[in-house]
Amino acid sequence: MRFTRLLLANVMPPVVKNFDYLVLGGGSGGIASARRAAEFGVKVAVVEQARWGGTCVNVGCVPKKVMFNTAMHAEMMKHYKDYGFDVEMKGFDWGVVKKSRDDYIKRLNAIYETNLGKSKVETLVGKATFTDDGCVEVNGQKYAAKHILIATGGHPFIPKIPGAEHGISSDGFFELETLPKYVQNNHLKLSFCFSFKSYIFFFF
Ligand SMILES: Cc1cc2nc3c(=O)[nH]c(=O)nc-3n(C[C@H](O)[C@H](O)[C@H](O)COP(=O)(O)OP(=O)(O)OC[C@H]3O[C@@H](n4cnc5c(N)ncnc54)[C@H](O)[C@@H]3O)c2cc1C
C-alpha cells in the first residue's frame, strides 16, 4: 500500500488547481449546473473534450430543428399557389442549409463559452479522467474539487440487428454532405425521416 502510494506520487502530476465544484461535460446539464453554482459564489470549472453545448447544440435539438424547419418549408411550398403566391421552385441545395446550420452552431459554441466566462465559470478544454486519488486529470494537469459532477452525456447505440450496417445514427445524419435517396427508419429518426421525405416527395 505504502509502495503504491509512493509509486503514484512519482507518476501523477501535482494538483494545479483546487475548485469547489468541477463539472465534467460542457453540455446542457453541465453548463446549467456550473452557471447556477457560480451564482452562489463558489469556485467552478467545466471540462469539455469536444464542442461547447454538447449534444443538444451540436448534434441534437438545435440542428434537428433546423432540418425540421427546412422540411416544413418544402412542405408548405407545395401549397403556395393555392394561397396566391407566385413562386417558382427551381431546386434545392442541401449544401446551403448544411453550411448555414453548421455556421449557426459554431456561433452558438462561442456564445456558450462566452456565457460561461461571464458567469465566472472557468473553462478547461480536454478529456477529463479520474485519477486514483479522486482528482481529475485534463491534458496532463491535475485538478481537485470538493464536489465533482459527471455530466458526460451518452453515445448513439447501433443495435445488433440484421441490416443495421445500412443505417446511420443521428450524429451521422448531421454529417451528410448530400441528400440520400434511401432512408432507414427507426425511432429517433422519425422526425429526420420527415425531413428527408418532404424533399423526396418534392424533388424526386
Ligand atoms: C438527434 C437528437 C435530437 C434531440 N432533440 C431534443 C429536443 O428537441 N429537445 C430536448 O429537450 N432534447 C433533445 N435531445 C436530447 C438532448 O440533446 C440531451 O438530453 C441533452 O443534450 C443531454 O445533455 P447532457 O448535458 O446530459 O449531455 P451532453 O449534451 O451529451 O453533454 C455531455 C458533454 O460531455 C462531454 N464529455 C464526455 N466525456 C467527457 C470527458 N471525459 N471529458 C470532458 N468532456 C466530456 C461531451 O463531449 C459532451 O459535450 C435530442 C438528442 C438527440 C441525439
PDB file of C-alpha atoms and ligand atoms in Angstrom:
ATOM      1  CA  MET A   1       0.000   0.000   0.000  1.00  0.00           C
ATOM      2  CA  ARG A   2       2.763   2.413   1.031  1.00  0.00           C
ATOM      3  CA  PHE A   3       4.716   1.331  -2.041  1.00  0.00           C
ATOM      4  CA  THR A   4       1.676   2.024  -4.294  1.00  0.00           C
ATOM      5  CA  ARG A   5       1.255   5.477  -2.771  1.00  0.00           C
ATOM      6  CA  LEU A   6       4.913   6.242  -3.356  1.00  0.00           C
ATOM      7  CA  LEU A   7       4.656   4.962  -6.917  1.00  0.00           C
ATOM      8  CA  LEU A   8       1.552   7.094  -7.628  1.00  0.00           C
ATOM      9  CA  ALA A   9       3.206  10.138  -6.127  1.00  0.00           C
ATOM     10  CA  ASN A  10       6.024   9.704  -8.601  1.00  0.00           C
ATOM     11  CA  VAL A  11       3.790   9.155 -11.638  1.00  0.00           C
ATOM     12  CA  MET A  12       0.932  11.607 -11.084  1.00  0.00           C
ATOM     13  CA  PRO A  13       1.308  15.313 -11.667  1.00  0.00           C
ATOM     14  CA  PRO A  14       0.752  17.557  -8.630  1.00  0.00           C
ATOM     15  CA  VAL A  15      -2.619  19.273  -8.205  1.00  0.00           C
ATOM     16  CA  VAL A  16      -2.527  22.522 -10.161  1.00  0.00           C
ATOM     17  CA  LYS A  17      -5.806  23.987  -9.046  1.00  0.00           C
ATOM     18  CA  ASN A  18      -8.489  23.442  -6.424  1.00  0.00           C
ATOM     19  CA  PHE A  19     -12.138  24.108  -7.149  1.00  0.00           C
ATOM     20  CA  ASP A  20     -15.263  23.992  -5.029  1.00  0.00           C
ATOM     21  CA  TYR A  21     -17.130  22.390  -7.902  1.00  0.00           C
ATOM     22  CA  LEU A  22     -15.777  20.687 -11.002  1.00  0.00           C
ATOM     23  CA  VAL A  23     -18.165  19.755 -13.788  1.00  0.00           C
ATOM     24  CA  LEU A  24     -17.188  17.115 -16.336  1.00  0.00           C
ATOM     25  CA  GLY A  25     -19.005  17.786 -19.610  1.00  0.00           C
ATOM     26  CA  GLY A  26     -19.975  21.088 -21.194  1.00  0.00           C
ATOM     27  CA  GLY A  27     -23.420  20.045 -22.437  1.00  0.00           C
ATOM     28  CA  SER A  28     -26.868  21.287 -21.397  1.00  0.00           C
ATOM     29  CA  GLY A  29     -26.693  19.655 -17.958  1.00  0.00           C
ATOM     30  CA  GLY A  30     -23.099  20.535 -17.108  1.00  0.00           C
ATOM     31  CA  ILE A  31     -23.301  24.148 -18.255  1.00  0.00           C
ATOM     32  CA  ALA A  32     -26.593  24.819 -16.462  1.00  0.00           C
ATOM     33  CA  SER A  33     -25.306  23.306 -13.229  1.00  0.00           C
ATOM     34  CA  ALA A  34     -21.960  25.133 -13.367  1.00  0.00           C
ATOM     35  CA  ARG A  35     -23.506  28.540 -14.077  1.00  0.00           C
ATOM     36  CA  ARG A  36     -26.094  28.120 -11.333  1.00  0.00           C
ATOM     37  CA  ALA A  37     -23.404  27.079  -8.831  1.00  0.00           C
ATOM     38  CA  ALA A  38     -21.296  30.110  -9.783  1.00  0.00           C
ATOM     39  CA  GLU A  39     -24.236  32.373  -8.907  1.00  0.00           C
ATOM     40  CA  PHE A  40     -23.700  31.278  -5.304  1.00  0.00           C
ATOM     41  CA  GLY A  41     -20.131  32.491  -5.386  1.00  0.00           C
ATOM     42  CA  VAL A  42     -18.379  29.135  -5.448  1.00  0.00           C
ATOM     43  CA  LYS A  43     -15.267  28.461  -7.500  1.00  0.00           C
ATOM     44  CA  VAL A  44     -16.409  26.424 -10.509  1.00  0.00           C
ATOM     45  CA  ALA A  45     -14.845  24.942 -13.631  1.00  0.00           C
ATOM     46  CA  VAL A  46     -16.271  22.932 -16.532  1.00  0.00           C
ATOM     47  CA  VAL A  47     -14.249  20.453 -18.587  1.00  0.00           C
ATOM     48  CA  GLU A  48     -15.274  19.816 -22.195  1.00  0.00           C
ATOM     49  CA  GLN A  49     -13.486  17.496 -24.602  1.00  0.00           C
ATOM     50  CA  ALA A  50     -15.312  18.482 -27.774  1.00  0.00           C
ATOM     51  CA  ARG A  51     -17.665  21.368 -28.555  1.00  0.00           C
ATOM     52  CA  TRP A  52     -19.376  23.635 -26.035  1.00  0.00           C
ATOM     53  CA  GLY A  53     -23.104  22.995 -25.773  1.00  0.00           C
ATOM     54  CA  GLY A  54     -22.822  19.200 -26.025  1.00  0.00           C
ATOM     55  CA  THR A  55     -25.352  17.013 -27.798  1.00  0.00           C
ATOM     56  CA  CYS A  56     -28.257  19.466 -27.857  1.00  0.00           C
ATOM     57  CA  VAL A  57     -26.351  22.257 -29.576  1.00  0.00           C
ATOM     58  CA  ASN A  58     -24.084  20.226 -31.857  1.00  0.00           C
ATOM     59  CA  VAL A  59     -25.854  17.001 -32.823  1.00  0.00           C
ATOM     60  CA  GLY A  60     -29.258  17.175 -31.145  1.00  0.00           C
ATOM     61  CA  CYS A  61     -32.108  19.615 -30.613  1.00  0.00           C
ATOM     62  CA  VAL A  62     -30.639  22.578 -32.491  1.00  0.00           C
ATOM     63  CA  PRO A  63     -29.584  21.011 -35.823  1.00  0.00           C
ATOM     64  CA  LYS A  64     -32.659  18.747 -35.702  1.00  0.00           C
ATOM     65  CA  LYS A  65     -34.944  21.784 -35.525  1.00  0.00           C
ATOM     66  CA  VAL A  66     -33.110  23.443 -38.415  1.00  0.00           C
ATOM     67  CA  MET A  67     -33.684  20.328 -40.543  1.00  0.00           C
ATOM     68  CA  PHE A  68     -37.273  20.055 -39.386  1.00  0.00           C
ATOM     69  CA  ASN A  69     -37.894  23.680 -40.377  1.00  0.00           C
ATOM     70  CA  THR A  70     -36.283  23.054 -43.756  1.00  0.00           C
ATOM     71  CA  ALA A  71     -38.701  20.194 -44.339  1.00  0.00           C
ATOM     72  CA  MET A  72     -41.610  22.377 -43.220  1.00  0.00           C
ATOM     73  CA  HIS A  73     -40.690  24.988 -45.825  1.00  0.00           C
ATOM     74  CA  ALA A  74     -40.526  22.302 -48.516  1.00  0.00           C
ATOM     75  CA  GLU A  75     -43.936  21.045 -47.442  1.00  0.00           C
ATOM     76  CA  MET A  76     -45.538  24.496 -47.382  1.00  0.00           C
ATOM     77  CA  MET A  77     -44.148  25.419 -50.787  1.00  0.00           C
ATOM     78  CA  LYS A  78     -46.359  22.767 -52.303  1.00  0.00           C
ATOM     79  CA  HIS A  79     -49.378  24.829 -51.265  1.00  0.00           C
ATOM     80  CA  TYR A  80     -48.065  28.316 -52.094  1.00  0.00           C
ATOM     81  CA  LYS A  81     -50.031  28.562 -55.360  1.00  0.00           C
ATOM     82  CA  ASP A  82     -53.326  27.817 -53.569  1.00  0.00           C
ATOM     83  CA  TYR A  83     -52.632  30.768 -51.306  1.00  0.00           C
ATOM     84  CA  GLY A  84     -51.912  33.127 -54.198  1.00  0.00           C
ATOM     85  CA  PHE A  85     -48.116  33.132 -54.067  1.00  0.00           C
ATOM     86  CA  ASP A  86     -46.468  33.142 -57.482  1.00  0.00           C
ATOM     87  CA  VAL A  87     -43.280  31.300 -56.554  1.00  0.00           C
ATOM     88  CA  GLU A  88     -41.392  29.055 -58.910  1.00  0.00           C
ATOM     89  CA  MET A  89     -39.428  26.263 -57.209  1.00  0.00           C
ATOM     90  CA  LYS A  90     -36.238  25.667 -59.124  1.00  0.00           C
ATOM     91  CA  GLY A  91     -34.348  23.275 -56.894  1.00  0.00           C
ATOM     92  CA  PHE A  92     -32.925  22.552 -53.501  1.00  0.00           C
ATOM     93  CA  ASP A  93     -29.321  22.722 -52.371  1.00  0.00           C
ATOM     94  CA  TRP A  94     -28.634  20.544 -49.310  1.00  0.00           C
ATOM     95  CA  GLY A  95     -25.154  22.076 -49.053  1.00  0.00           C
ATOM     96  CA  VAL A  96     -26.589  25.541 -48.440  1.00  0.00           C
ATOM     97  CA  VAL A  97     -28.719  24.507 -45.468  1.00  0.00           C
ATOM     98  CA  LYS A  98     -25.912  22.330 -44.064  1.00  0.00           C
ATOM     99  CA  LYS A  99     -23.442  25.209 -44.194  1.00  0.00           C
ATOM    100  CA  SER A 100     -25.771  27.756 -42.612  1.00  0.00           C
ATOM    101  CA  ARG A 101     -26.726  25.190 -39.946  1.00  0.00           C
ATOM    102  CA  ASP A 102     -23.059  24.418 -39.159  1.00  0.00           C
ATOM    103  CA  ASP A 103     -22.194  28.150 -39.080  1.00  0.00           C
ATOM    104  CA  TYR A 104     -25.102  28.797 -36.717  1.00  0.00           C
ATOM    105  CA  ILE A 105     -23.858  26.022 -34.401  1.00  0.00           C
ATOM    106  CA  LYS A 106     -20.334  27.474 -34.415  1.00  0.00           C
ATOM    107  CA  ARG A 107     -21.784  30.813 -33.304  1.00  0.00           C
ATOM    108  CA  LEU A 108     -23.675  29.020 -30.523  1.00  0.00           C
ATOM    109  CA  ASN A 109     -20.484  27.216 -29.403  1.00  0.00           C
ATOM    110  CA  ALA A 110     -18.811  30.606 -28.980  1.00  0.00           C
ATOM    111  CA  ILE A 111     -21.841  32.100 -27.204  1.00  0.00           C
ATOM    112  CA  TYR A 112     -21.944  29.196 -24.736  1.00  0.00           C
ATOM    113  CA  GLU A 113     -18.246  29.605 -23.962  1.00  0.00           C
ATOM    114  CA  THR A 114     -18.594  33.376 -23.588  1.00  0.00           C
ATOM    115  CA  ASN A 115     -21.545  32.951 -21.240  1.00  0.00           C
ATOM    116  CA  LEU A 116     -19.540  30.601 -19.040  1.00  0.00           C
ATOM    117  CA  GLY A 117     -16.858  33.270 -18.808  1.00  0.00           C
ATOM    118  CA  LYS A 118     -19.435  35.944 -17.986  1.00  0.00           C
ATOM    119  CA  SER A 119     -20.743  33.695 -15.194  1.00  0.00           C
ATOM    120  CA  LYS A 120     -17.190  33.383 -13.864  1.00  0.00           C
ATOM    121  CA  VAL A 121     -17.015  29.670 -14.630  1.00  0.00           C
ATOM    122  CA  GLU A 122     -13.537  28.572 -15.639  1.00  0.00           C
ATOM    123  CA  THR A 123     -13.374  26.508 -18.825  1.00  0.00           C
ATOM    124  CA  LEU A 124     -10.961  23.612 -19.329  1.00  0.00           C
ATOM    125  CA  VAL A 125     -10.688  22.013 -22.757  1.00  0.00           C
ATOM    126  CA  GLY A 126      -9.719  18.342 -22.981  1.00  0.00           C
ATOM    127  CA  LYS A 127     -10.756  14.849 -21.946  1.00  0.00           C
ATOM    128  CA  ALA A 128     -11.300  14.517 -18.204  1.00  0.00           C
ATOM    129  CA  THR A 129     -10.218  11.318 -16.475  1.00  0.00           C
ATOM    130  CA  PHE A 130     -10.267  10.411 -12.811  1.00  0.00           C
ATOM    131  CA  THR A 131      -7.014   9.793 -11.001  1.00  0.00           C
ATOM    132  CA  ASP A 132      -6.686   7.103  -8.350  1.00  0.00           C
ATOM    133  CA  ASP A 133      -6.798   9.696  -5.573  1.00  0.00           C
ATOM    134  CA  GLY A 134     -10.160  11.153  -6.640  1.00  0.00           C
ATOM    135  CA  CYS A 135      -8.858  14.122  -8.590  1.00  0.00           C
ATOM    136  CA  VAL A 136      -9.373  14.845 -12.274  1.00  0.00           C
ATOM    137  CA  GLU A 137      -6.722  14.977 -14.942  1.00  0.00           C
ATOM    138  CA  VAL A 138      -7.067  17.094 -18.091  1.00  0.00           C
ATOM    139  CA  ASN A 139      -4.225  17.373 -20.620  1.00  0.00           C
ATOM    140  CA  GLY A 140      -1.732  16.096 -18.055  1.00  0.00           C
ATOM    141  CA  GLN A 141      -2.820  18.664 -15.440  1.00  0.00           C
ATOM    142  CA  LYS A 142      -4.384  17.523 -12.195  1.00  0.00           C
ATOM    143  CA  TYR A 143      -7.378  19.284 -10.620  1.00  0.00           C
ATOM    144  CA  ALA A 144      -9.001  18.755  -7.239  1.00  0.00           C
ATOM    145  CA  ALA A 145     -12.537  19.689  -6.220  1.00  0.00           C
ATOM    146  CA  LYS A 146     -14.774  19.368  -3.179  1.00  0.00           C
ATOM    147  CA  HIS A 147     -17.605  18.255  -5.459  1.00  0.00           C
ATOM    148  CA  ILE A 148     -17.439  16.723  -8.934  1.00  0.00           C
ATOM    149  CA  LEU A 149     -20.379  16.382 -11.319  1.00  0.00           C
ATOM    150  CA  ILE A 150     -20.246  13.765 -14.074  1.00  0.00           C
ATOM    151  CA  ALA A 151     -22.377  15.243 -16.875  1.00  0.00           C
ATOM    152  CA  THR A 152     -20.749  13.461 -19.781  1.00  0.00           C
ATOM    153  CA  GLY A 153     -23.950  12.575 -21.694  1.00  0.00           C
ATOM    154  CA  GLY A 154     -24.315   9.498 -23.867  1.00  0.00           C
ATOM    155  CA  HIS A 155     -23.403   7.991 -27.234  1.00  0.00           C
ATOM    156  CA  PRO A 156     -25.543   6.691 -30.097  1.00  0.00           C
ATOM    157  CA  PHE A 157     -26.179   2.966 -29.840  1.00  0.00           C
ATOM    158  CA  ILE A 158     -26.368   0.907 -33.028  1.00  0.00           C
ATOM    159  CA  PRO A 159     -28.385  -2.271 -32.310  1.00  0.00           C
ATOM    160  CA  LYS A 160     -27.000  -5.607 -33.455  1.00  0.00           C
ATOM    161  CA  ILE A 161     -29.838  -6.434 -35.842  1.00  0.00           C
ATOM    162  CA  PRO A 162     -29.727  -7.557 -39.469  1.00  0.00           C
ATOM    163  CA  GLY A 163     -29.397  -4.550 -41.745  1.00  0.00           C
ATOM    164  CA  ALA A 164     -28.101  -2.222 -39.018  1.00  0.00           C
ATOM    165  CA  GLU A 165     -24.985  -1.675 -41.108  1.00  0.00           C
ATOM    166  CA  HIS A 166     -27.168   0.180 -43.640  1.00  0.00           C
ATOM    167  CA  GLY A 167     -28.368   2.661 -41.026  1.00  0.00           C
ATOM    168  CA  ILE A 168     -26.752   5.739 -39.538  1.00  0.00           C
ATOM    169  CA  SER A 169     -27.106   7.378 -36.149  1.00  0.00           C
ATOM    170  CA  SER A 170     -28.369  10.917 -35.728  1.00  0.00           C
ATOM    171  CA  ASP A 171     -24.709  12.006 -35.479  1.00  0.00           C
ATOM    172  CA  GLY A 172     -24.166  10.568 -38.961  1.00  0.00           C
ATOM    173  CA  PHE A 173     -27.253  12.318 -40.272  1.00  0.00           C
ATOM    174  CA  PHE A 174     -25.789  15.723 -39.431  1.00  0.00           C
ATOM    175  CA  GLU A 175     -22.580  14.867 -41.275  1.00  0.00           C
ATOM    176  CA  LEU A 176     -24.344  14.081 -44.554  1.00  0.00           C
ATOM    177  CA  GLU A 177     -22.963  16.267 -47.317  1.00  0.00           C
ATOM    178  CA  THR A 178     -25.727  15.338 -49.756  1.00  0.00           C
ATOM    179  CA  LEU A 179     -29.350  14.308 -49.525  1.00  0.00           C
ATOM    180  CA  PRO A 180     -29.544  10.474 -49.581  1.00  0.00           C
ATOM    181  CA  LYS A 181     -32.201   8.744 -51.656  1.00  0.00           C
ATOM    182  CA  TYR A 182     -32.720   5.914 -49.231  1.00  0.00           C
ATOM    183  CA  VAL A 183     -33.731   6.376 -45.602  1.00  0.00           C
ATOM    184  CA  GLN A 184     -33.585   3.772 -42.840  1.00  0.00           C
ATOM    185  CA  ASN A 185     -36.484   4.138 -40.426  1.00  0.00           C
ATOM    186  CA  ASN A 186     -36.038   3.932 -36.685  1.00  0.00           C
ATOM    187  CA  HIS A 187     -37.402   5.517 -33.540  1.00  0.00           C
ATOM    188  CA  LEU A 188     -35.207   8.616 -33.204  1.00  0.00           C
ATOM    189  CA  LYS A 189     -35.088   9.227 -36.923  1.00  0.00           C
ATOM    190  CA  LEU A 190     -38.834   9.737 -37.212  1.00  0.00           C
ATOM    191  CA  SER A 191     -38.504  13.491 -37.457  1.00  0.00           C
ATOM    192  CA  PHE A 192     -35.465  13.065 -39.688  1.00  0.00           C
ATOM    193  CA  CYS A 193     -37.463  10.804 -41.985  1.00  0.00           C
ATOM    194  CA  PHE A 194     -39.976  13.566 -42.130  1.00  0.00           C
ATOM    195  CA  SER A 195     -37.188  15.956 -43.127  1.00  0.00           C
ATOM    196  CA  PHE A 196     -35.999  13.593 -45.813  1.00  0.00           C
ATOM    197  CA  LYS A 197     -39.433  12.683 -47.084  1.00  0.00           C
ATOM    198  CA  SER A 198     -40.517  16.249 -47.707  1.00  0.00           C
ATOM    199  CA  TYR A 199     -37.573  16.596 -50.028  1.00  0.00           C
ATOM    200  CA  ILE A 200     -38.016  13.190 -51.579  1.00  0.00           C
ATOM    201  CA  PHE A 201     -41.668  13.847 -52.244  1.00  0.00           C
ATOM    202  CA  PHE A 202     -40.896  17.223 -53.666  1.00  0.00           C
ATOM    203  CA  PHE A 203     -37.800  16.631 -55.718  1.00  0.00           C
ATOM    204  CA  PHE A 204     -37.650  13.002 -56.834  1.00  0.00           C
TER     205      PHE A 204
HETATM  206  C1  LIG B   1     -30.913  13.958 -32.502  1.00  0.00           C
HETATM  207  C2  LIG B   1     -31.318  14.436 -31.128  1.00  0.00           C
HETATM  208  C3  LIG B   1     -32.339  15.372 -31.005  1.00  0.00           C
HETATM  209  C4  LIG B   1     -32.699  15.825 -29.740  1.00  0.00           C
HETATM  210  N1  LIG B   1     -33.720  16.744 -29.640  1.00  0.00           N
HETATM  211  C5  LIG B   1     -34.083  17.201 -28.435  1.00  0.00           C
HETATM  212  C6  LIG B   1     -35.131  18.174 -28.304  1.00  0.00           C
HETATM  213  O1  LIG B   1     -35.702  18.622 -29.300  1.00  0.00           O
HETATM  214  N2  LIG B   1     -35.453  18.601 -27.055  1.00  0.00           N
HETATM  215  C7  LIG B   1     -34.813  18.105 -25.932  1.00  0.00           C
HETATM  216  O2  LIG B   1     -35.159  18.522 -24.825  1.00  0.00           O
HETATM  217  N3  LIG B   1     -33.801  17.208 -26.027  1.00  0.00           N
HETATM  218  C8  LIG B   1     -33.437  16.741 -27.242  1.00  0.00           C
HETATM  219  N4  LIG B   1     -32.425  15.823 -27.332  1.00  0.00           N
HETATM  220  C9  LIG B   1     -31.773  15.341 -26.098  1.00  0.00           C
HETATM  221  C10 LIG B   1     -30.727  16.336 -25.590  1.00  0.00           C
HETATM  222  O3  LIG B   1     -29.814  16.676 -26.622  1.00  0.00           O
HETATM  223  C11 LIG B   1     -29.985  15.683 -24.420  1.00  0.00           C
HETATM  224  O4  LIG B   1     -30.916  15.272 -23.467  1.00  0.00           O
HETATM  225  C12 LIG B   1     -29.028  16.641 -23.758  1.00  0.00           C
HETATM  226  O5  LIG B   1     -28.115  17.178 -24.688  1.00  0.00           O
HETATM  227  C13 LIG B   1     -28.267  15.909 -22.646  1.00  0.00           C
HETATM  228  O6  LIG B   1     -27.407  16.854 -22.026  1.00  0.00           O
HETATM  229  P1  LIG B   1     -26.197  16.396 -21.138  1.00  0.00           P
HETATM  230  O7  LIG B   1     -25.576  17.630 -20.606  1.00  0.00           O
HETATM  231  O8  LIG B   1     -26.651  15.353 -20.174  1.00  0.00           O
HETATM  232  O9  LIG B   1     -25.198  15.623 -22.140  1.00  0.00           O
HETATM  233  P2  LIG B   1     -24.488  16.177 -23.440  1.00  0.00           P
HETATM  234  O10 LIG B   1     -25.207  17.331 -24.027  1.00  0.00           O
HETATM  235  O11 LIG B   1     -24.264  14.986 -24.307  1.00  0.00           O
HETATM  236  O12 LIG B   1     -23.107  16.737 -22.905  1.00  0.00           O
HETATM  237  C14 LIG B   1     -22.088  15.900 -22.468  1.00  0.00           C
HETATM  238  C15 LIG B   1     -20.778  16.555 -22.821  1.00  0.00           C
HETATM  239  O13 LIG B   1     -19.748  15.909 -22.112  1.00  0.00           O
HETATM  240  C16 LIG B   1     -18.605  15.851 -22.940  1.00  0.00           C
HETATM  241  N5  LIG B   1     -17.764  14.786 -22.435  1.00  0.00           N
HETATM  242  C17 LIG B   1     -17.993  13.445 -22.433  1.00  0.00           C
HETATM  243  N6  LIG B   1     -16.994  12.797 -21.824  1.00  0.00           N
HETATM  244  C18 LIG B   1     -16.100  13.735 -21.450  1.00  0.00           C
HETATM  245  C19 LIG B   1     -14.833  13.681 -20.781  1.00  0.00           C
HETATM  246  N7  LIG B   1     -14.333  12.518 -20.353  1.00  0.00           N
HETATM  247  N8  LIG B   1     -14.167  14.837 -20.586  1.00  0.00           N
HETATM  248  C20 LIG B   1     -14.673  16.025 -20.982  1.00  0.00           C
HETATM  249  N9  LIG B   1     -15.864  16.135 -21.610  1.00  0.00           N
HETATM  250  C21 LIG B   1     -16.561  15.011 -21.826  1.00  0.00           C
HETATM  251  C22 LIG B   1     -19.149  15.585 -24.330  1.00  0.00           C
HETATM  252  O14 LIG B   1     -18.236  15.996 -25.322  1.00  0.00           O
HETATM  253  C23 LIG B   1     -20.421  16.448 -24.303  1.00  0.00           C
HETATM  254  O15 LIG B   1     -20.188  17.737 -24.825  1.00  0.00           O
HETATM  255  C24 LIG B   1     -32.026  15.351 -28.583  1.00  0.00           C
HETATM  256  C25 LIG B   1     -30.964  14.430 -28.718  1.00  0.00           C
HETATM  257  C26 LIG B   1     -30.619  13.967 -29.961  1.00  0.00           C
HETATM  258  C27 LIG B   1     -29.481  12.985 -30.101  1.00  0.00           C
END
